[in-house]
XYZ file of N, CA, C and O in Angstrom:
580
model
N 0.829 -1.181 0.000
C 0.000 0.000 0.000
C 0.872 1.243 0.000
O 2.017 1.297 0.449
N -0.093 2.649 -0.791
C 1.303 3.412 -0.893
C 0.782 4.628 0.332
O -0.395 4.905 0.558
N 1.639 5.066 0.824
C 1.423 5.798 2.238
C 1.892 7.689 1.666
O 2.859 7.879 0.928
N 1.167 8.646 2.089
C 1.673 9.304 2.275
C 0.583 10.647 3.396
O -0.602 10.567 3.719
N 1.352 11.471 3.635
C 1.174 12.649 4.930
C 1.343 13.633 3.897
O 1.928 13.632 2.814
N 0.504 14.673 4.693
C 0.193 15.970 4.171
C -0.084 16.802 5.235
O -0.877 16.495 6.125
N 0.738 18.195 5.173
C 0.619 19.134 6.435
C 0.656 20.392 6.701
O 1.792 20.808 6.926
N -0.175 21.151 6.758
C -0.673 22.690 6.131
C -0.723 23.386 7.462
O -1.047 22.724 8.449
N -0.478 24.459 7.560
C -0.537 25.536 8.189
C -1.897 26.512 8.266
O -1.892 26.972 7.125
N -2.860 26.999 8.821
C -4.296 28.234 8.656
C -4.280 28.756 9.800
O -4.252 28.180 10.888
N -4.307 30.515 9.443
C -4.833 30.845 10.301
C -6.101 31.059 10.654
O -6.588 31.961 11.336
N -6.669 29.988 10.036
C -8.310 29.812 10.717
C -8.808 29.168 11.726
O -7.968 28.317 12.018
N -9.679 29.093 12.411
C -9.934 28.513 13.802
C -9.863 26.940 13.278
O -9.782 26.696 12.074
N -9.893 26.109 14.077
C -9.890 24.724 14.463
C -11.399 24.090 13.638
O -11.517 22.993 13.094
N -12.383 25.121 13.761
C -13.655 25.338 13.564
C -13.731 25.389 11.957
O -14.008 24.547 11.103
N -13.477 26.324 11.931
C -13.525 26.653 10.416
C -12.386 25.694 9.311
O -12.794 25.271 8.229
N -11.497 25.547 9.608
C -10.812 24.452 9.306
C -11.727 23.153 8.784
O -11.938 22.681 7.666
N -12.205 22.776 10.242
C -13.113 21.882 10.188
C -14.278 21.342 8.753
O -14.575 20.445 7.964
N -14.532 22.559 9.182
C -16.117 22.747 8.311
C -15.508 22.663 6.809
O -16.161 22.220 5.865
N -14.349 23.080 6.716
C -14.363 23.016 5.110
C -13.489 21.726 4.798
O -13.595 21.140 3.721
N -12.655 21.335 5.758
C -12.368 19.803 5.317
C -13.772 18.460 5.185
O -13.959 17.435 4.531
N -14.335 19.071 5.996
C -15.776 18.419 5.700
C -16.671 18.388 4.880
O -17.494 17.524 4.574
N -16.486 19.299 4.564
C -16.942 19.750 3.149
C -17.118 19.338 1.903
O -16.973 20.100 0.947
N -17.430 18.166 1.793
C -16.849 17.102 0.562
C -16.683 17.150 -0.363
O -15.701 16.757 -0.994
N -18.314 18.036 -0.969
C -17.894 18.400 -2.511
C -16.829 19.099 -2.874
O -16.227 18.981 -3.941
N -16.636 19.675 -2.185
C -15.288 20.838 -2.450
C -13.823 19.712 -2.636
O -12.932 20.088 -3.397
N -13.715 18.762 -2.120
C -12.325 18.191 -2.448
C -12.531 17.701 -3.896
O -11.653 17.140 -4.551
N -13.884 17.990 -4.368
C -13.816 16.891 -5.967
C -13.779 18.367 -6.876
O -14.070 18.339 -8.071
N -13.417 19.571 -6.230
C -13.010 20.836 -7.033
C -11.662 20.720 -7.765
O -11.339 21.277 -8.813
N -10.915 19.854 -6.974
C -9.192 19.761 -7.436
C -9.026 18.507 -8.173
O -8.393 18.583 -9.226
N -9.424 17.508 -7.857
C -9.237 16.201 -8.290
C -10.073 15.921 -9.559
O -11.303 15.921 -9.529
N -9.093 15.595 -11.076
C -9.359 15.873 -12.116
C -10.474 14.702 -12.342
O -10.196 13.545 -12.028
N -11.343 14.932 -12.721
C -12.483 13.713 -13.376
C -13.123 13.628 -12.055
O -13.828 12.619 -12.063
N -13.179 14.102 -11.171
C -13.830 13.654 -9.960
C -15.383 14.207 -9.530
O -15.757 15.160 -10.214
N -16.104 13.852 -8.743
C -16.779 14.219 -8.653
C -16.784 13.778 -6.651
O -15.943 12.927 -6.361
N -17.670 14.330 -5.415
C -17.453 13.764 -4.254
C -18.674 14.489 -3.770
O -18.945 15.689 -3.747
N -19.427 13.266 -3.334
C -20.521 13.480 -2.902
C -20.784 13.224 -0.948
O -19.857 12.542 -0.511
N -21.463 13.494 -0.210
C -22.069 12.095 0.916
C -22.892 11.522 0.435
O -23.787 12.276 0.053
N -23.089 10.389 0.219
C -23.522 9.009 -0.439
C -24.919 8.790 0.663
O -26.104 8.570 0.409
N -24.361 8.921 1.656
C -25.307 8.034 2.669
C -25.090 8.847 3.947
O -24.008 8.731 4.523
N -26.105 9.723 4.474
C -26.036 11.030 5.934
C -25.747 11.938 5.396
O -26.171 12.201 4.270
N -24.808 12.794 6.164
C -24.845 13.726 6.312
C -23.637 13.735 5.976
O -23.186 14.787 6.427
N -22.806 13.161 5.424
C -20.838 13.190 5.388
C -20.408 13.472 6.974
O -19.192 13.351 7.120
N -21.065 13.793 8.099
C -20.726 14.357 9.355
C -20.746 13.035 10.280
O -20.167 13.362 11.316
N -20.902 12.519 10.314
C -21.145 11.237 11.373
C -20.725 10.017 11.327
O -20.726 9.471 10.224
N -20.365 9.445 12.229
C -19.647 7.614 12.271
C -20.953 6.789 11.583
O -22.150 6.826 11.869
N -20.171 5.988 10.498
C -21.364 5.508 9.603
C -21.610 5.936 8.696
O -21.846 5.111 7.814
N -21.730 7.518 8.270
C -22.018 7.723 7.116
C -21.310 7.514 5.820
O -20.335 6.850 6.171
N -21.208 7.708 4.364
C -20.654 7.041 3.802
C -20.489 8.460 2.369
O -21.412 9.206 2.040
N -19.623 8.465 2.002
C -19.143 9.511 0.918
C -18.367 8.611 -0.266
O -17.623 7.631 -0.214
N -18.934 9.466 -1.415
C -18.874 8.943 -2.294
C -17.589 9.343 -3.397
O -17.768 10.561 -3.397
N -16.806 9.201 -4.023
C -15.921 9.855 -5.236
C -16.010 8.997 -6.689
O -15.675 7.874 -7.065
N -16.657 10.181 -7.286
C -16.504 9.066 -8.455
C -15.973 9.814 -9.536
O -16.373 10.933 -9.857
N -14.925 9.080 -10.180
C -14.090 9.577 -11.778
C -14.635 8.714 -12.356
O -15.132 7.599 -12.200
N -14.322 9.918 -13.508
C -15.291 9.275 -14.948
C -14.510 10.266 -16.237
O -14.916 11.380 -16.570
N -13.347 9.574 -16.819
C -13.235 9.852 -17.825
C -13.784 9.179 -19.512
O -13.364 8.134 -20.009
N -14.452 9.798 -19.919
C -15.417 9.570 -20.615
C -15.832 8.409 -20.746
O -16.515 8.470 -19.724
N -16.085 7.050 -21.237
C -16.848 6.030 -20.454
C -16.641 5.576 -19.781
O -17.578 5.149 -19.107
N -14.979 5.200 -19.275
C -14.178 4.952 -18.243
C -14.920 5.573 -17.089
O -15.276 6.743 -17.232
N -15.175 5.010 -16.069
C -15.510 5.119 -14.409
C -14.944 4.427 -13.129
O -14.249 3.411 -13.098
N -15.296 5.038 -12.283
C -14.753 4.274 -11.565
C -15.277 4.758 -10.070
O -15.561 5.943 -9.891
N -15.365 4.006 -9.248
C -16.373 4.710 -7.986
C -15.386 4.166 -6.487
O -15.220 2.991 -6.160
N -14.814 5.442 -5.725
C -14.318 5.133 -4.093
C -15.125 5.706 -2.949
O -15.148 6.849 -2.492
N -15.774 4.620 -2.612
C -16.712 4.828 -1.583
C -16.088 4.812 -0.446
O -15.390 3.822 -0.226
N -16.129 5.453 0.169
C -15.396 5.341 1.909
C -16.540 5.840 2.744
O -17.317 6.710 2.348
N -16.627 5.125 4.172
C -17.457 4.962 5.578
C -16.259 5.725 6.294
O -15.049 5.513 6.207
N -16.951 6.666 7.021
C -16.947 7.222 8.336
C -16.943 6.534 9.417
O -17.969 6.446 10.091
N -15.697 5.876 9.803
C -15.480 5.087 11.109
C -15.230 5.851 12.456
O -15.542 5.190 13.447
N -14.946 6.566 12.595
C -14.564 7.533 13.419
C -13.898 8.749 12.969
O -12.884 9.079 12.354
N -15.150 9.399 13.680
C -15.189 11.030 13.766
C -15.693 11.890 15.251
O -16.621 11.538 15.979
N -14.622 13.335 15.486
C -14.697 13.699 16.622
C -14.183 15.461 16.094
O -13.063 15.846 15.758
N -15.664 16.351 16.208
C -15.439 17.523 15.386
C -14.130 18.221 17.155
O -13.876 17.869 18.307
N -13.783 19.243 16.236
C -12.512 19.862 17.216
C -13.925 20.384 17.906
O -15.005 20.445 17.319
N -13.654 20.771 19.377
C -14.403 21.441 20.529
C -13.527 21.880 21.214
O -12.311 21.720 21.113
N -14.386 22.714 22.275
C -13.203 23.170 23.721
C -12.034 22.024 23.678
O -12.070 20.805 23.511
N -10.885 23.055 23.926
C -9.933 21.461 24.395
C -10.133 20.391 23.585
O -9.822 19.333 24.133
N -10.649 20.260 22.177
C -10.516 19.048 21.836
C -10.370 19.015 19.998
O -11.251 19.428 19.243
N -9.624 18.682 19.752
C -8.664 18.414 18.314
C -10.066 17.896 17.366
O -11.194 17.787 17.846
N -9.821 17.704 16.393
C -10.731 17.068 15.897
C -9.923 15.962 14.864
O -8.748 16.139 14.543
N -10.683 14.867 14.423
C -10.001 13.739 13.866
C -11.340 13.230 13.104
O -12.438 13.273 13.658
N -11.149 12.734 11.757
C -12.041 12.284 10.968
C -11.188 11.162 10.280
O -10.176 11.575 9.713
N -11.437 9.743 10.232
C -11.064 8.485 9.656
C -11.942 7.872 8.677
O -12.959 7.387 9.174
N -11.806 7.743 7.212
C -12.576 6.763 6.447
C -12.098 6.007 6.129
O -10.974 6.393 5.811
N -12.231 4.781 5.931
C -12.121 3.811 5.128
C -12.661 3.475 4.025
O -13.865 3.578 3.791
N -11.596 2.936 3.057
C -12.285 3.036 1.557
C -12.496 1.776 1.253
O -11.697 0.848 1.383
N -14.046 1.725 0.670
C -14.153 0.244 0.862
C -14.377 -0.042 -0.812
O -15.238 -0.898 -1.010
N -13.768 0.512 -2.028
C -14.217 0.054 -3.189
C -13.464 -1.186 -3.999
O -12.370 -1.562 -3.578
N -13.831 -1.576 -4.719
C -13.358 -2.394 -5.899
C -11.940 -2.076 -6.457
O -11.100 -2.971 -6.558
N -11.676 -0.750 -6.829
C -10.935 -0.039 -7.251
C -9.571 0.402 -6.216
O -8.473 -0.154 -6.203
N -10.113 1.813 -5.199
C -8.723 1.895 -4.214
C -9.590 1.255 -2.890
O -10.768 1.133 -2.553
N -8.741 1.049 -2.557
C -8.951 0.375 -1.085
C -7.816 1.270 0.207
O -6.876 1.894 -0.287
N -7.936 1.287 1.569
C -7.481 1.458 2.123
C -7.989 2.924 3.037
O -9.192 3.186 3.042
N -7.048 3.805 3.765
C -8.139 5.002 4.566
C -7.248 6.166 4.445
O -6.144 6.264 3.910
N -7.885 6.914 4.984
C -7.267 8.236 5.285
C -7.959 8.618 6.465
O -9.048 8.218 6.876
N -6.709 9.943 7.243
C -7.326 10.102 8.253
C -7.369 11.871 8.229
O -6.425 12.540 7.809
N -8.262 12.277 8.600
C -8.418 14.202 8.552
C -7.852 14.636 9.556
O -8.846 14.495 10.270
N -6.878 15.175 10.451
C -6.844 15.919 11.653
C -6.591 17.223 11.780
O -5.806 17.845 11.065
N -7.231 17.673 12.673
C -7.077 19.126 13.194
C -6.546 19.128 14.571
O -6.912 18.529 15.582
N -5.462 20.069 14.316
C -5.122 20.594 15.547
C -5.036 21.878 16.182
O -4.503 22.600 15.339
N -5.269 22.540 17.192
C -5.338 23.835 17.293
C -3.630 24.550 17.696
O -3.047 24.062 18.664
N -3.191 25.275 17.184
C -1.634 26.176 18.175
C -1.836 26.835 18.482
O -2.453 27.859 18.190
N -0.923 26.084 19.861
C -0.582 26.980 20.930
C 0.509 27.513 21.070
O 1.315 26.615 20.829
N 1.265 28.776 21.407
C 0.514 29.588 21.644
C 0.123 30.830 20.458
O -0.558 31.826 20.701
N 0.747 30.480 19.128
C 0.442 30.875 18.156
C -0.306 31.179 17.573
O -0.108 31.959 16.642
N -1.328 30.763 17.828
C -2.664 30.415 17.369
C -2.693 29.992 15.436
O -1.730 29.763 14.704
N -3.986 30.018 15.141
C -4.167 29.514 14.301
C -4.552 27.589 13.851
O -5.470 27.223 14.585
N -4.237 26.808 13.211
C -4.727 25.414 13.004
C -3.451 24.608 12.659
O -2.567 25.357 12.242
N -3.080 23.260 12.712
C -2.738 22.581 11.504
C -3.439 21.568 11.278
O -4.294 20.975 11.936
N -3.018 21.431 10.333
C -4.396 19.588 9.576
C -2.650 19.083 8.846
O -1.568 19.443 8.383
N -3.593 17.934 9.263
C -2.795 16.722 8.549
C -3.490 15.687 7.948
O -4.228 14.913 8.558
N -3.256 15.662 6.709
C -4.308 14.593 5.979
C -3.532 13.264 5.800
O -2.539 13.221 5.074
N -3.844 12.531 6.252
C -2.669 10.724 6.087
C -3.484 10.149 5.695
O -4.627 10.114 6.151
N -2.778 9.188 4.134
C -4.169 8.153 3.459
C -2.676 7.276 3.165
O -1.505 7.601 2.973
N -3.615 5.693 3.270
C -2.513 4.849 3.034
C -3.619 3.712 1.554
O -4.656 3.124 1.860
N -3.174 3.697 0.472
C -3.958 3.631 -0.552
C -3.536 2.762 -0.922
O -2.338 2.583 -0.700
N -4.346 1.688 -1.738
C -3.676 0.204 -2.747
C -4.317 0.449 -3.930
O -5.490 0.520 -3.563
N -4.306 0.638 -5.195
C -4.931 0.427 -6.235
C -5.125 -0.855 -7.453
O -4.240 -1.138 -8.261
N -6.515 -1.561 -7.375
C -6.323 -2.677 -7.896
C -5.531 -3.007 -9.066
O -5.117 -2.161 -9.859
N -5.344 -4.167 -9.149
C -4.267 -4.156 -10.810
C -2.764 -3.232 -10.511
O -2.234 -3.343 -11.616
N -2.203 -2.749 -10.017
C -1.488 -1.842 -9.289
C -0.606 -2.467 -8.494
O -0.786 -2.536 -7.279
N 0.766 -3.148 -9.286
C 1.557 -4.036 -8.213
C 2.293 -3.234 -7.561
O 2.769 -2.226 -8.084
N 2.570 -3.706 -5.816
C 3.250 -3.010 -4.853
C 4.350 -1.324 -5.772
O 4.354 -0.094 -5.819
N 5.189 -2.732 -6.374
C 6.295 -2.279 -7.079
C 6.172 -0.160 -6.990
O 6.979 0.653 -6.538
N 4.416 0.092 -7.831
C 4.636 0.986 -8.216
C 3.791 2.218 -7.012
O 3.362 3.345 -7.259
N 3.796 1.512 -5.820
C 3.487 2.384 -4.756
C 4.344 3.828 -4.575
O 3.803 4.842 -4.136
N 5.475 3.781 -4.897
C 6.509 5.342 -4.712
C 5.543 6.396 -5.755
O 5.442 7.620 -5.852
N 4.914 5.234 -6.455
C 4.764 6.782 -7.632
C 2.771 7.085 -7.174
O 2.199 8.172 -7.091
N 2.287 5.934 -7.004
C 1.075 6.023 -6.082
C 0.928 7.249 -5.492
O 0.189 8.205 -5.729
N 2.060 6.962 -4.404
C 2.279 7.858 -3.032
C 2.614 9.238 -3.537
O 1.953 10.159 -3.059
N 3.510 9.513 -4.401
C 4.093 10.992 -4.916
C 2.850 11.905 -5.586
O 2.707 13.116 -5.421
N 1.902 10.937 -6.460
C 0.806 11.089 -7.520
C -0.277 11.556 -6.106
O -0.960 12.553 -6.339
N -0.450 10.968 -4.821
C -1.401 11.178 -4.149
C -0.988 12.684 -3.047
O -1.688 13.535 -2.498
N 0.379 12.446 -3.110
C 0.873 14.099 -2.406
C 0.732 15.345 -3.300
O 0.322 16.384 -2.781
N 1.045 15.311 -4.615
C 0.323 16.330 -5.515
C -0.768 16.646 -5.854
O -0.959 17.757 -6.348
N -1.961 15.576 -5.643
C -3.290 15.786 -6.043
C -3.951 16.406 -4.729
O -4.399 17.528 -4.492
N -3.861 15.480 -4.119
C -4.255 16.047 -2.393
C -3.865 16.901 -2.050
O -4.665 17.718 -1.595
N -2.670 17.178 -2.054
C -1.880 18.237 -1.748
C -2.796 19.821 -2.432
O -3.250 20.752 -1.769
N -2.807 19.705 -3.365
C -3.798 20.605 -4.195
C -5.252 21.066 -3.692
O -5.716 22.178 -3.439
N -5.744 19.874 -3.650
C -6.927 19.846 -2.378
C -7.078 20.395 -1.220
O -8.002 21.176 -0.992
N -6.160 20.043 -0.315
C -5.973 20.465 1.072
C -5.769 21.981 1.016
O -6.506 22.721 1.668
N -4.593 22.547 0.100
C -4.645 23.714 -0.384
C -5.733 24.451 -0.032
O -5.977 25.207 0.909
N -6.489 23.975 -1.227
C -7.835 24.380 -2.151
C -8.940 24.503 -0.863
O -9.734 25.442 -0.916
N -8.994 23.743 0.081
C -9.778 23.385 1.196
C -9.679 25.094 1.947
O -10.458 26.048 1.958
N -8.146 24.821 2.586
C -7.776 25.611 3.457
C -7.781 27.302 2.688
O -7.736 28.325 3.372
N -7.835 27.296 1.399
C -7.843 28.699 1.297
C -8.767 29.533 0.978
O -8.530 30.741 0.959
């Protein structure tokens, strides 16, 4: 599986941070052919289920990931969002976190996804992983600004 971390700096609250990493449709703003829905709730809750689907012209392809644990930032408290991707296609999770600084103020997030893509031998995980720090990377951006 190919692993990689992502780690941004805002000076926006913990809060606001929040709300727009949550935000789902908005990550399928950066990610080319994409589209990202909540599938199933509210995208906000343990259980619910969000959808991504690329589609270059008849070519498709659909990554569904469940909301296993989620905990929005509060008083004193960070926030952390975990899915797991349960499709045909990529498999594996990512995790959302927020943290608040002290005494600096402002946020950081760290986005960590550890990804397998079917048909996709180990071998070519370095380029997986590099391909998923530029796209995301773009995203998280795109999120935070």
């Amino acid at each position: 599986m190919a692993r990689f971390v992502l780690t941004r700096r805002s000076p926006l609250t913990a809060e606001a941070c929040w709300d727009r990493l949550t935000d789902w449709p908005r990550h399928g703003d950066r990610v080319p052919f994409t589209t990202v829905r909540a599938d199933h709730g509210s995208g906000r809750q343990v259980g619910d289920t969000i959808l991504a689907r690329t589609r270059v012209g008849p070519l498709a392809f659909d990554d569904p990931m469940e909301i296993v644990d989620l905990v929005a930032p509060g008083p004193g408290r960070d926030g952390s969002c975990r899915l797991e991707k349960r499709g045909r296609v990529v498999r594996g999770w990512a995790e959302l976190t927020v943290r608040r600084l002290h005494p600096e103020g402002g946020t950081e997030v760290t986005w960590t996804e550890q990804i397998s893509i079917a048909c996709f031998p180990r071998a070519v995980d370095p380029v997986v992983a590099c391909s998923g720090r530029a796209v995301f990377g773009r995203v998280l951006s795109h999120l935070l600004s």
